[in-house]
mmCIF file of C-alpha atoms in Angstrom:
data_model
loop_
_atom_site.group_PDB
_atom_site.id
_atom_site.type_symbol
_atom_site.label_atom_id
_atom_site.label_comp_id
_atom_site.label_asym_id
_atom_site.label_seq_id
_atom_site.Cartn_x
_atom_site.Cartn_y
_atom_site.Cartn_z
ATOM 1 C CA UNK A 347 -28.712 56.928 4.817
ATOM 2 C CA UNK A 348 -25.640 57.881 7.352
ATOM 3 C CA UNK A 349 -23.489 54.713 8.323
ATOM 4 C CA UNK A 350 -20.795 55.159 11.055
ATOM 5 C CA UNK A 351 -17.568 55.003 10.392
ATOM 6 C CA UNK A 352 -17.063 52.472 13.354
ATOM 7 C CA UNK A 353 -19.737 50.010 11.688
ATOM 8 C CA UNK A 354 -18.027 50.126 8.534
ATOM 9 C CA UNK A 355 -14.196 48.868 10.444
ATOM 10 C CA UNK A 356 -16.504 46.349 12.112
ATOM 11 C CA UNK A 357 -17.488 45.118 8.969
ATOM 12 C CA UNK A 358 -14.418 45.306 7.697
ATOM 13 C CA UNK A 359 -13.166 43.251 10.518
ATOM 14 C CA UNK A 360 -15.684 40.763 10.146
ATOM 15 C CA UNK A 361 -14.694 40.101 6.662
ATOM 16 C CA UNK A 362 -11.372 39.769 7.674
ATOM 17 C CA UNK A 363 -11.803 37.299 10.273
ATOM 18 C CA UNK A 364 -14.158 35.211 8.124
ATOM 19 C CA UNK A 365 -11.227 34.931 5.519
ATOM 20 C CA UNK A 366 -8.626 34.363 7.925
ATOM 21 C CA UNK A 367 -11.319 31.159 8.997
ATOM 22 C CA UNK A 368 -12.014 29.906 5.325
ATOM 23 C CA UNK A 369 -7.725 29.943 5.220
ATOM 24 C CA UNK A 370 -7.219 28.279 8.764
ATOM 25 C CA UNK A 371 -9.960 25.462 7.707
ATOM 26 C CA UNK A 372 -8.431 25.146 4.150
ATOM 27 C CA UNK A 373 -4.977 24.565 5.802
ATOM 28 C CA UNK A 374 -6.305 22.582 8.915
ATOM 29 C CA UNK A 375 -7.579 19.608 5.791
ATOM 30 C CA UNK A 376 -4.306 20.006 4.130
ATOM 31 C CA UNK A 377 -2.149 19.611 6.741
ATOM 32 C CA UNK A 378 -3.050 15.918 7.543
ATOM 33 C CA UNK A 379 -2.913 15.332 3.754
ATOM 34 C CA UNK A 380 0.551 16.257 3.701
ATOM 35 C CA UNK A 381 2.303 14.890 6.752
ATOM 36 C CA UNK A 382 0.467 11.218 5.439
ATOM 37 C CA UNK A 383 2.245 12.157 1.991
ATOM 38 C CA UNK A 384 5.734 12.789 3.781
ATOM 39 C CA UNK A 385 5.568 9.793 6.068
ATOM 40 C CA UNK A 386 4.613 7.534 2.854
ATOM 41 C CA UNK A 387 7.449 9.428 0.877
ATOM 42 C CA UNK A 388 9.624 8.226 4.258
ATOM 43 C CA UNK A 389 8.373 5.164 4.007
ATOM 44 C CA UNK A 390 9.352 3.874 0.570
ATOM 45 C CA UNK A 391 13.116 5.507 1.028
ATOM 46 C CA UNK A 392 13.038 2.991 3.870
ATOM 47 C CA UNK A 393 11.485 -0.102 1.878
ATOM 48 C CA UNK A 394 14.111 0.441 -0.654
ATOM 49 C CA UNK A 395 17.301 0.674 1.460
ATOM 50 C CA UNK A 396 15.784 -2.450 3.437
ATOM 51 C CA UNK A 397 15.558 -4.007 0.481
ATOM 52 C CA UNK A 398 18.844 -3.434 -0.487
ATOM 53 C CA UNK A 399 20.501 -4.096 2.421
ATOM 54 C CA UNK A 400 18.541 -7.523 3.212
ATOM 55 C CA UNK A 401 19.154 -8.738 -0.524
ATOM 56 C CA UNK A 402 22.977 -7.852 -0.200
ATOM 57 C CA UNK A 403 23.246 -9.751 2.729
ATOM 58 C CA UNK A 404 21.428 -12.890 1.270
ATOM 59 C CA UNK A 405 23.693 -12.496 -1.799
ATOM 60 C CA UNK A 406 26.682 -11.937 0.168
ATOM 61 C CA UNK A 407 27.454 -8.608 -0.830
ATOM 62 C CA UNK A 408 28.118 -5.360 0.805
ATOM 63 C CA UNK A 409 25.057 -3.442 -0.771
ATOM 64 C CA UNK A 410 24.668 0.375 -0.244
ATOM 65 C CA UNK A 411 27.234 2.091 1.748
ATOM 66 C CA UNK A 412 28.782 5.244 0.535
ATOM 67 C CA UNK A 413 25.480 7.547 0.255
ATOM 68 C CA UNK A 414 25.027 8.365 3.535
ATOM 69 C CA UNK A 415 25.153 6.677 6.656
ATOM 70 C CA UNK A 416 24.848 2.883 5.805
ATOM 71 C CA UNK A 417 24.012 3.977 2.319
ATOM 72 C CA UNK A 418 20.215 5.395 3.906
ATOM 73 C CA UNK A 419 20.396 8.002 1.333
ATOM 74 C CA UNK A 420 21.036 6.010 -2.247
ATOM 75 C CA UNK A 421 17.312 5.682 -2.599
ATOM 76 C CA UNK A 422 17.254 9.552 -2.567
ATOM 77 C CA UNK A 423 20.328 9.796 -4.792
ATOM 78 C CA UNK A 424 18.530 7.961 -7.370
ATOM 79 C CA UNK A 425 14.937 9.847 -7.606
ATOM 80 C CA UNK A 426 17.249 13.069 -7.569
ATOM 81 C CA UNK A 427 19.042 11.447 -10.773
ATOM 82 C CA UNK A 428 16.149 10.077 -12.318
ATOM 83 C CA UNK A 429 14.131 13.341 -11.628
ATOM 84 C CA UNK A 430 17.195 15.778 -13.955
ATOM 85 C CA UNK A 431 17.264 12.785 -16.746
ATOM 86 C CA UNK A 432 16.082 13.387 -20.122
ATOM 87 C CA UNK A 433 12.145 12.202 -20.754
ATOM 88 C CA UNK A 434 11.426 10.760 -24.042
ATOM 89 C CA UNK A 435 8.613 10.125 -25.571
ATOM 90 C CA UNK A 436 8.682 7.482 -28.504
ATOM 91 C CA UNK A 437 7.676 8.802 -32.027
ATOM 92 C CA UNK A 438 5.220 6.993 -33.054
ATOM 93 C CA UNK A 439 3.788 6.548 -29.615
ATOM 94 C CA UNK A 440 0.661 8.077 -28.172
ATOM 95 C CA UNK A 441 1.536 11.249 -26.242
ATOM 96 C CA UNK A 442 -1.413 11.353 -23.886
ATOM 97 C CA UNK A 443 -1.775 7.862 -22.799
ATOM 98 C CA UNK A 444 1.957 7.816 -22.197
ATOM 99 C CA UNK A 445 1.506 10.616 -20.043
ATOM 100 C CA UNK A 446 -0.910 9.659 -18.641
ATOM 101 C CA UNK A 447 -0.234 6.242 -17.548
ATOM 102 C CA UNK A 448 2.835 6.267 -14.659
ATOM 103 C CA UNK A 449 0.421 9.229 -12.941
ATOM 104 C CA UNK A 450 -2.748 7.074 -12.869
ATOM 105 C CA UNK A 451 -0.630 4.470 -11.550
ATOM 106 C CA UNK A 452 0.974 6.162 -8.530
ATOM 107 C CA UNK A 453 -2.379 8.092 -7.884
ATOM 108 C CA UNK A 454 -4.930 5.695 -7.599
ATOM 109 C CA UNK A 455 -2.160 3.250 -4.748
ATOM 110 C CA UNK A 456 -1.802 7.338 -3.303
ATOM 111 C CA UNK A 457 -5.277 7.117 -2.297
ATOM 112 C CA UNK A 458 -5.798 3.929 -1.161
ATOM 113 C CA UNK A 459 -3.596 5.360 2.362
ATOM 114 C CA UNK A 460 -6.707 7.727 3.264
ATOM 115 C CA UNK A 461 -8.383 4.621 5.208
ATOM 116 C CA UNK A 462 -5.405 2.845 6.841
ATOM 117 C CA UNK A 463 -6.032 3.367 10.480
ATOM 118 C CA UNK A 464 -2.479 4.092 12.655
ATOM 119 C CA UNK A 465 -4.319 4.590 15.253
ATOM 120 C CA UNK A 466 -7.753 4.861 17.490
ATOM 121 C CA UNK A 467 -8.267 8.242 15.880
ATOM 122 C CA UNK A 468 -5.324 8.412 13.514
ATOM 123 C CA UNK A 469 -7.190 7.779 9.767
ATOM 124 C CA UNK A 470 -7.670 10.139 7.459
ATOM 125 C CA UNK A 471 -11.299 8.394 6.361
ATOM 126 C CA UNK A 472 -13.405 6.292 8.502
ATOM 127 C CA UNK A 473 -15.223 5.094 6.141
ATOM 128 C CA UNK A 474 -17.976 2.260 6.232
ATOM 129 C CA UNK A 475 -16.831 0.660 3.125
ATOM 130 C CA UNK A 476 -12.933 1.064 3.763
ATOM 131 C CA UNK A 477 -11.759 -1.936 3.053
ATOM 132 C CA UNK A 478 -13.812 -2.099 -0.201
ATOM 133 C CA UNK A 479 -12.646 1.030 -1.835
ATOM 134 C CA UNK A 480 -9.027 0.324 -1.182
ATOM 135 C CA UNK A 481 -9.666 -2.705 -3.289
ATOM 136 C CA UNK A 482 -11.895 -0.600 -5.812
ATOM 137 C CA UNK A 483 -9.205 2.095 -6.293
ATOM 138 C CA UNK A 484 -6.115 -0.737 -6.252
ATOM 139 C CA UNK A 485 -8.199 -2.025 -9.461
ATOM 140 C CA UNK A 486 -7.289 1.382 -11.114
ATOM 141 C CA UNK A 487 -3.816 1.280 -11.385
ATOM 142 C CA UNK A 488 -3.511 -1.947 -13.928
ATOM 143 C CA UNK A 489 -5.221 0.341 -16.439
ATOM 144 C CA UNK A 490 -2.941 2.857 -16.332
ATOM 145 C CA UNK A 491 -0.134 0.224 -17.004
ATOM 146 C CA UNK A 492 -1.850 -1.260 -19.868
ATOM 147 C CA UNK A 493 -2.380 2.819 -21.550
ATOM 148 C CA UNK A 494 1.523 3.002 -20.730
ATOM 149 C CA UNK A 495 1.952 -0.980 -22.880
ATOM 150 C CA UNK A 496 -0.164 0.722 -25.381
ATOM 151 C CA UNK A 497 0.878 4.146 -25.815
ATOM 152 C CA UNK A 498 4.850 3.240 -25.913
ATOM 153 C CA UNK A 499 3.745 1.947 -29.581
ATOM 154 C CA UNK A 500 6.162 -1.181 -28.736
ATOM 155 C CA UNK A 501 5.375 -5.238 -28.278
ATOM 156 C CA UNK A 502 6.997 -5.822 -25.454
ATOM 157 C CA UNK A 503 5.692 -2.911 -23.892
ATOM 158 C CA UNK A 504 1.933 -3.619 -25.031
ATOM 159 C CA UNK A 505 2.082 -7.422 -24.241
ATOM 160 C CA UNK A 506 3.640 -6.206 -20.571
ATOM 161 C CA UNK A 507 0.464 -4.073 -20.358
ATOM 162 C CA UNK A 508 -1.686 -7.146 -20.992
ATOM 163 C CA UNK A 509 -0.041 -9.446 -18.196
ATOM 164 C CA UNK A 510 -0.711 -6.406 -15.760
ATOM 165 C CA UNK A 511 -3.990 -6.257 -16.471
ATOM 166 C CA UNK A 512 -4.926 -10.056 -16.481
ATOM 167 C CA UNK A 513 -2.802 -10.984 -13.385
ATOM 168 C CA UNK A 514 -4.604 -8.194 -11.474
ATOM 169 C CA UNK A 515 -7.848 -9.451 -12.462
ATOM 170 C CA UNK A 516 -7.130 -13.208 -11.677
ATOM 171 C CA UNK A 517 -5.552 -12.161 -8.404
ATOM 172 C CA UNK A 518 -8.221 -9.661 -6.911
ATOM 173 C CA UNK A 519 -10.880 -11.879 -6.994
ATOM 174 C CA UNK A 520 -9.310 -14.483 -4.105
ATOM 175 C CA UNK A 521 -7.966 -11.375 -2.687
ATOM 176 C CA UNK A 522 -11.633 -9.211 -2.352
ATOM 177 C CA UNK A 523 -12.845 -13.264 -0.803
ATOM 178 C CA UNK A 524 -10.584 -12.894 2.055
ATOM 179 C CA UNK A 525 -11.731 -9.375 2.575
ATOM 180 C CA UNK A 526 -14.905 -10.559 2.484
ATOM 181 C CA UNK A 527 -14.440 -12.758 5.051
ATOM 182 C CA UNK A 528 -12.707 -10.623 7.657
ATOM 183 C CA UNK A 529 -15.689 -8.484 7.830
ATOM 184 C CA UNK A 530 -17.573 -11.005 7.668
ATOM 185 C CA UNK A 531 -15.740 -11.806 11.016
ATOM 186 C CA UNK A 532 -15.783 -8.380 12.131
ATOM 187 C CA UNK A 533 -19.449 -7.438 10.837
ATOM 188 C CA UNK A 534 -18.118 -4.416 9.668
ATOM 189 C CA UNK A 535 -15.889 -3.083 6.203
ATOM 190 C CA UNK A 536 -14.387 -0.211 8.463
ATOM 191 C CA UNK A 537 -10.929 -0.647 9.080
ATOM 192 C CA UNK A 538 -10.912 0.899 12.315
ATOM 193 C CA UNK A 539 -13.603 -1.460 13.159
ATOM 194 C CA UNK A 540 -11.623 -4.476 12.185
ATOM 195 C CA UNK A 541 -8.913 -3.681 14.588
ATOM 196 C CA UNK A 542 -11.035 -2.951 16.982
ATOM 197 C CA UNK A 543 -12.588 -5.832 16.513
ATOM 198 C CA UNK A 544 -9.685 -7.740 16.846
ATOM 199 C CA UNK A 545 -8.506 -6.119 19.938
ATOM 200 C CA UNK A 546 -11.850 -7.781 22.139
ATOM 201 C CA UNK A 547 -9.842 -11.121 22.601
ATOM 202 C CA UNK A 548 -6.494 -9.913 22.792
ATOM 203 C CA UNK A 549 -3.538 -11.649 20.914
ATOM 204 C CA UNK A 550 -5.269 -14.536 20.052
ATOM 205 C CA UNK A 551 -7.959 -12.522 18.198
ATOM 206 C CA UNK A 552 -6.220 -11.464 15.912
ATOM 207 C CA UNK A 553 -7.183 -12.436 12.430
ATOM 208 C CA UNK A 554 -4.385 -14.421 11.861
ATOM 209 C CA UNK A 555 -5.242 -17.288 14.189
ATOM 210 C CA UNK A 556 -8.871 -17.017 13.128
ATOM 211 C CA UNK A 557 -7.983 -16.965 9.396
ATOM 212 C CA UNK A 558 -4.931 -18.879 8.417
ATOM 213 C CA UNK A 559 -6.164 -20.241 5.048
ATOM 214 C CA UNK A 560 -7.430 -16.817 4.347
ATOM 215 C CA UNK A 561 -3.627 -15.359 5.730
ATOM 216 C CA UNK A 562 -1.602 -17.496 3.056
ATOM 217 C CA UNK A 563 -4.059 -16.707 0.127
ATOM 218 C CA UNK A 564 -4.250 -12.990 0.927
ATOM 219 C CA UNK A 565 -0.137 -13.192 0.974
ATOM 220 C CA UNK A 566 -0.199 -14.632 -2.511
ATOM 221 C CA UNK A 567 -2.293 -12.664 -3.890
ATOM 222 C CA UNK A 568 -1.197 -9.580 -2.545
ATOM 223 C CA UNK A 569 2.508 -10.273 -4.354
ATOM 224 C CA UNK A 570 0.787 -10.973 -7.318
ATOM 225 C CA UNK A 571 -0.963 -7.564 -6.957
ATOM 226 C CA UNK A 572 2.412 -5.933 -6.082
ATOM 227 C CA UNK A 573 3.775 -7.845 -9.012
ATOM 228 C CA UNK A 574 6.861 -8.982 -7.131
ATOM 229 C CA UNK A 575 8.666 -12.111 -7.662
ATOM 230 C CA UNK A 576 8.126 -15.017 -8.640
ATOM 231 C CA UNK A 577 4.755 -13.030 -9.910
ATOM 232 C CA UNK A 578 6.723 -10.216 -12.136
ATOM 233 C CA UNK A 579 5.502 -11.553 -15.646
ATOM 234 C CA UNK A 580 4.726 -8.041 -16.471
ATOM 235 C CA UNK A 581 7.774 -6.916 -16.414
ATOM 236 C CA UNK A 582 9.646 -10.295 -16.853
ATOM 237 C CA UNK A 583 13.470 -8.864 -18.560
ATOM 238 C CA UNK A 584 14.340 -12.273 -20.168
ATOM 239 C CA UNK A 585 11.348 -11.951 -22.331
ATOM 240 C CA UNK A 586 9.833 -8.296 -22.054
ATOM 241 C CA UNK A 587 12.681 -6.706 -21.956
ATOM 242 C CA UNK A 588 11.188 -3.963 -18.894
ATOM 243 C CA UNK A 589 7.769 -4.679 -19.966
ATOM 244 C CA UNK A 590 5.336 -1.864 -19.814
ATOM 245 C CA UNK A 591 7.973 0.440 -19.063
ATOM 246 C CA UNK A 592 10.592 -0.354 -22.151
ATOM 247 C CA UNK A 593 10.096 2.947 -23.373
ATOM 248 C CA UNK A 594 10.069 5.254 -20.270
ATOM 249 C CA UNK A 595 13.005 7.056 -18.814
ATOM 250 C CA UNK A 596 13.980 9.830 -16.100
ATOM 251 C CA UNK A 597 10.538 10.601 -13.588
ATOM 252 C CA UNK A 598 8.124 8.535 -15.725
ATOM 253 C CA UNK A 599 10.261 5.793 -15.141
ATOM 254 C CA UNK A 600 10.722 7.367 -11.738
ATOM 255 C CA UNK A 601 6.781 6.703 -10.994
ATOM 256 C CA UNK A 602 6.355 3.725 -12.144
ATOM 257 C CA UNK A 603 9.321 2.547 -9.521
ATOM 258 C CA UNK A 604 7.447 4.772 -6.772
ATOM 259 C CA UNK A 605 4.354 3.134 -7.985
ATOM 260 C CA UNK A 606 5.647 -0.179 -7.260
ATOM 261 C CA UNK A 607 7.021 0.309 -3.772
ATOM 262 C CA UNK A 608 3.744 2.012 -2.443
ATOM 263 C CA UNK A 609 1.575 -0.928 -4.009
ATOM 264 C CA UNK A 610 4.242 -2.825 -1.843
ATOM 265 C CA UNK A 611 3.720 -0.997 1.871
ATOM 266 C CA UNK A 612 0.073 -0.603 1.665
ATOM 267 C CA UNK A 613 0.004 -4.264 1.153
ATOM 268 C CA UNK A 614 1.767 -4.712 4.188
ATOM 269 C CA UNK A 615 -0.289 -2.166 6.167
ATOM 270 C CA UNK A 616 -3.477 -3.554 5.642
ATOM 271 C CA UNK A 617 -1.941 -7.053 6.293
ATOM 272 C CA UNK A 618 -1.332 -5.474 9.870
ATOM 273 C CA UNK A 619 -4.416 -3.863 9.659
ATOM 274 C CA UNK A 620 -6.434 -7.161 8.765
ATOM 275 C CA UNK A 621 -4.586 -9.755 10.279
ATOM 276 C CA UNK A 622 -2.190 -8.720 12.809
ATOM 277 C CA UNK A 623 -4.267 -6.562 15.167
ATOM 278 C CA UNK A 624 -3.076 -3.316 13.666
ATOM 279 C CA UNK A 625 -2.015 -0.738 16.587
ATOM 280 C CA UNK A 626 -2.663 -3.271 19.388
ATOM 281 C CA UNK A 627 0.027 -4.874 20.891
ATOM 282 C CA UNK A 628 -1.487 -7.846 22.764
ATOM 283 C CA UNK A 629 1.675 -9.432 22.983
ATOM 284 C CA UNK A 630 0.876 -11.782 26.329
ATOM 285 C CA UNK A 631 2.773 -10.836 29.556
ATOM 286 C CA UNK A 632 4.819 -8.122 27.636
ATOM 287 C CA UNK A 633 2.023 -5.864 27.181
ATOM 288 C CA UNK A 634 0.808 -6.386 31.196
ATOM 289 C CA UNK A 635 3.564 -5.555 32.623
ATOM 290 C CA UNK A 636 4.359 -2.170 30.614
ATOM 291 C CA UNK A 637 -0.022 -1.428 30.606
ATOM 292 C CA UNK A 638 1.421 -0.714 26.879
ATOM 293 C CA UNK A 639 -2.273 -0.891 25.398
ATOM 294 C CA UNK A 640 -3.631 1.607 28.664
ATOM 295 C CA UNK A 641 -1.605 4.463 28.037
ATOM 296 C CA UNK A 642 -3.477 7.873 26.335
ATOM 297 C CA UNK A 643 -2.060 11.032 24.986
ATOM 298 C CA UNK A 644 0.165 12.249 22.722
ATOM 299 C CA UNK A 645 2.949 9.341 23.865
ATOM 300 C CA UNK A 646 -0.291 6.829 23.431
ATOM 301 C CA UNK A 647 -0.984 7.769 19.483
ATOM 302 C CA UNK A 648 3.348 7.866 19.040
ATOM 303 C CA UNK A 649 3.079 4.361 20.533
ATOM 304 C CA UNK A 650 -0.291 2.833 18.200
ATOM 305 C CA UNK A 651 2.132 4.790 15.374
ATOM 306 C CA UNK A 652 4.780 2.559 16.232
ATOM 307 C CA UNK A 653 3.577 -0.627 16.906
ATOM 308 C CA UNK A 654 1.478 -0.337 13.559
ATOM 309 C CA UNK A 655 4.812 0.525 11.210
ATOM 310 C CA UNK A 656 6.706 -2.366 13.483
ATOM 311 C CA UNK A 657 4.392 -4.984 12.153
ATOM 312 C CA UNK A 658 4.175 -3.373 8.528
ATOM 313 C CA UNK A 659 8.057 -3.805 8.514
ATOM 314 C CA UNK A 660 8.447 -6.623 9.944
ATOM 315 C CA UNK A 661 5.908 -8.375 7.506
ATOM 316 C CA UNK A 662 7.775 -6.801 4.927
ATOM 317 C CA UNK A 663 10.760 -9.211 5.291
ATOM 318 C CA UNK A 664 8.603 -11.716 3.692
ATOM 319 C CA UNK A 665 7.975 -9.943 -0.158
ATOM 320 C CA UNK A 666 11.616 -8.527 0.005
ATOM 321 C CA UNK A 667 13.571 -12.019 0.748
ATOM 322 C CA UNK A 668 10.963 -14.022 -1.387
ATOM 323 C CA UNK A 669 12.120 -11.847 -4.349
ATOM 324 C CA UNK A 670 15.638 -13.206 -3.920
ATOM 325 C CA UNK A 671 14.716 -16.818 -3.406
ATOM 326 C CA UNK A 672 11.807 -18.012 -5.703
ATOM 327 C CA UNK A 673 12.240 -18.272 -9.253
ATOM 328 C CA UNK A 674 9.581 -16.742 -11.562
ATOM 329 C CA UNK A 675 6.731 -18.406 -12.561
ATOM 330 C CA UNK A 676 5.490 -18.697 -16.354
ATOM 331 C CA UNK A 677 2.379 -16.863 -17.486
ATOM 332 C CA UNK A 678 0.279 -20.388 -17.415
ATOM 333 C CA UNK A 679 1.589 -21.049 -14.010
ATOM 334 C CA UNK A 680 0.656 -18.107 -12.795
ATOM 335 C CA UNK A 681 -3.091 -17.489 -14.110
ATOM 336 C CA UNK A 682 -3.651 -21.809 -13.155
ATOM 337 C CA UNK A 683 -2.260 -20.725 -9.307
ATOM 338 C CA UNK A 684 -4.949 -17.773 -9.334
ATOM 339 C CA UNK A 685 -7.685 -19.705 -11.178
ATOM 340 C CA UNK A 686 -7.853 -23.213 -10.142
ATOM 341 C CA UNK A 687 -6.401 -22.613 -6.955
ATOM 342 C CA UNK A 688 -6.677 -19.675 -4.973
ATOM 343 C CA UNK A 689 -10.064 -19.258 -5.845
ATOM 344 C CA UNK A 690 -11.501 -22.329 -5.244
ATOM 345 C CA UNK A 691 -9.717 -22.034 -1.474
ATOM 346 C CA UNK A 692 -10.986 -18.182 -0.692
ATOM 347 C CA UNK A 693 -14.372 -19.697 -1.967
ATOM 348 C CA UNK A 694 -14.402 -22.651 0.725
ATOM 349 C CA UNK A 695 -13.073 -20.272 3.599
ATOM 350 C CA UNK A 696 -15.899 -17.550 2.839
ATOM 351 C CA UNK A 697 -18.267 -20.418 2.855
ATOM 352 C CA UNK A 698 -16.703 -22.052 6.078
ATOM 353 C CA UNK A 699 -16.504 -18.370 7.412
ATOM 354 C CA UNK A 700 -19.819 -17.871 6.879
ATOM 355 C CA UNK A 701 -21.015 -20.960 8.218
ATOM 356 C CA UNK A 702 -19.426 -20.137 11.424
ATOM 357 C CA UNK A 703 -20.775 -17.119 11.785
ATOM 358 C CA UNK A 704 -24.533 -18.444 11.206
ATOM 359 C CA UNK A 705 -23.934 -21.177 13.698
ATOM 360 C CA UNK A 706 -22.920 -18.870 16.198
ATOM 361 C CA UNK A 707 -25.823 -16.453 16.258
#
């Protein structure tokens, strides 16, 4: 059989072209991936020279000032010094769980960004269950602290582990009950359809007004989660020495610091996300007269962008100036507060939650 020469370039072509398609479409689901990974990497350079800046100024200090303008690049400066510092690995340690460890940690937080919402068509999942997995894949990270406490073959290190792992657990539960309620509220576990929710009734729908119990105990316990002061048992200096990470230097100890400040600003964005309207700004009068919430386009989704990492850092004045003004708890304190008193309260507001919402149907 005979085949032209001009089928056979057609072919040829055709191949080509499909290739070029598979690349374009491989690229086209990177590409969101990445500029999500640069704007979080953006984001925690920020948290950290706000934090600096705001504790220096309650201390009376000058804080950060000679990298960079206003000292905006120290954060930088230090993950570039941590990043060419030796690594070592203790002796008698395990090697793979110590590994291990600072990665599972930063992952698991990593993914929990793929359903915050920063906009009406600006998430990277929609997902049905959103809400849920964030808290699902949140859960992950305490194990890799407690392989870290074991694997550094060192007390302090191991019992730091242990306090990660059992102040997660006491603190989820009240935290997953005021989840539960806001979608209970929103009859959805979308986050896009909790905003959207929210946005039917303007400012004074947002969840805030319609959950304050639910507000306060979702605070707490999303500190606790971040372990931040006064709930930083696990890695409590006076008695841990660094806790889980005693034995970790240079980017392992690098992670875990990451680790910490992304647990930190996804906490804050869903508390925007759940309770403060998200990229709505129903602000009355202010968002009449500038038809701020009408507008479309590419200056629309720059403006729902905005307004979404306004509230985010805004709200994040409240974990970074607690740190410098409450004193830390003990370990009793601490598992009582989550025990016998957050989760009786999250209890009574789903049940007075739910009652509402059967009374209303």
């Amino acid at each position: 059989m005979i085949i032209d020469i001009t089928e056979i370039q057609a072919i040829n072509s055709f191949s080509r072209l499909e290739s070029l398609k598979e690349v374009y479409g491989t690229i086209w689901i990177l590409f969101p991936i990445l500029i999500l990974v640069l704007g979080i990497t953006i984001g925690v350079l920020v948290i950290v020279w706000l934090e600096r800046e705001i504790s220096a100024s309650i201390q009376q200090r000058i804080g950060p000032e000679y990298a960079g303008p206003l000292g905006i690049l120290q954060a930088l400066a230090d993950g570039i010094k941590l990043l060419f510092k030796e690594s070592l690995v203790p002796s008698r340690g395990d090697r793979y769980l110590f590994s291990i460890g600072p990665s599972i940690a930063v992952i698991s937080i990593l993914l929990s960004y793929s359903v915050i919402p920063f906009g009406s068509r600006l998430v990277l999942a929609d997902l049905s269950i959103g809400v849920f997995l964030w808290i699902a894949i949140s859960s992950i990270a305490p194990i890799g602290l407690l392989m870290s406490g074991y694997g550094s073959n060192n007390k302090y290190s191991f019992l730091g582990g242990l306090r990660a792992a059992a102040q997660s657990i006491s603190y989820e539960i009240p935290l997953t009950l005021c989840v539960l309620s806001i979608s209970l509220l929103s009859n959805s576990l979308s986050t896009v359809d909790i905003v959207e929710a929210q946005s039917k009734y303007g400012f004074w729908g947002w969840n805030l007004w319609r959950q304050p119990i639910g507000f306060i105990v979702f605070i707490i316990s999303s500190l606790a989660e971040c372990e931040r002061l006064p709930f930083d048992l696990p890695e409590a200096e006076e008695e841990l020495v660094a806790g889980y990470q005693t034995e970790y230097s240079g980017i392992k100890f690098g992670l875990f610091y990451v680790a910490s400040y992304l647990n930190l600003l996804i906490s804050s964005l869903f508390v925007t996300v759940l309770y403060l309207g998200g990229w709505n700004f129903s602000i009355p009068y202010i968002s009449e007269f500038f038809e701020i919430n009408k507008t479309d386009g590419v200056f629309g989704t720059t403006l729902d962008i905005f307004i979404t990492l306004a509230k985010t850092f805004l709200f994040l004045f409240i974990p970074i100036t607690t740190r410098w003004t409450l004193p830390r708890l003990r370990m009793d304190q601490l598992l009582n507060l989550g025990w016998k008193f957050l989760l009786p309260i999250s209890l009574g507001n789903l049940l007075l939650t739910t009652s509402s919402q059967l009374l209303s149907l």
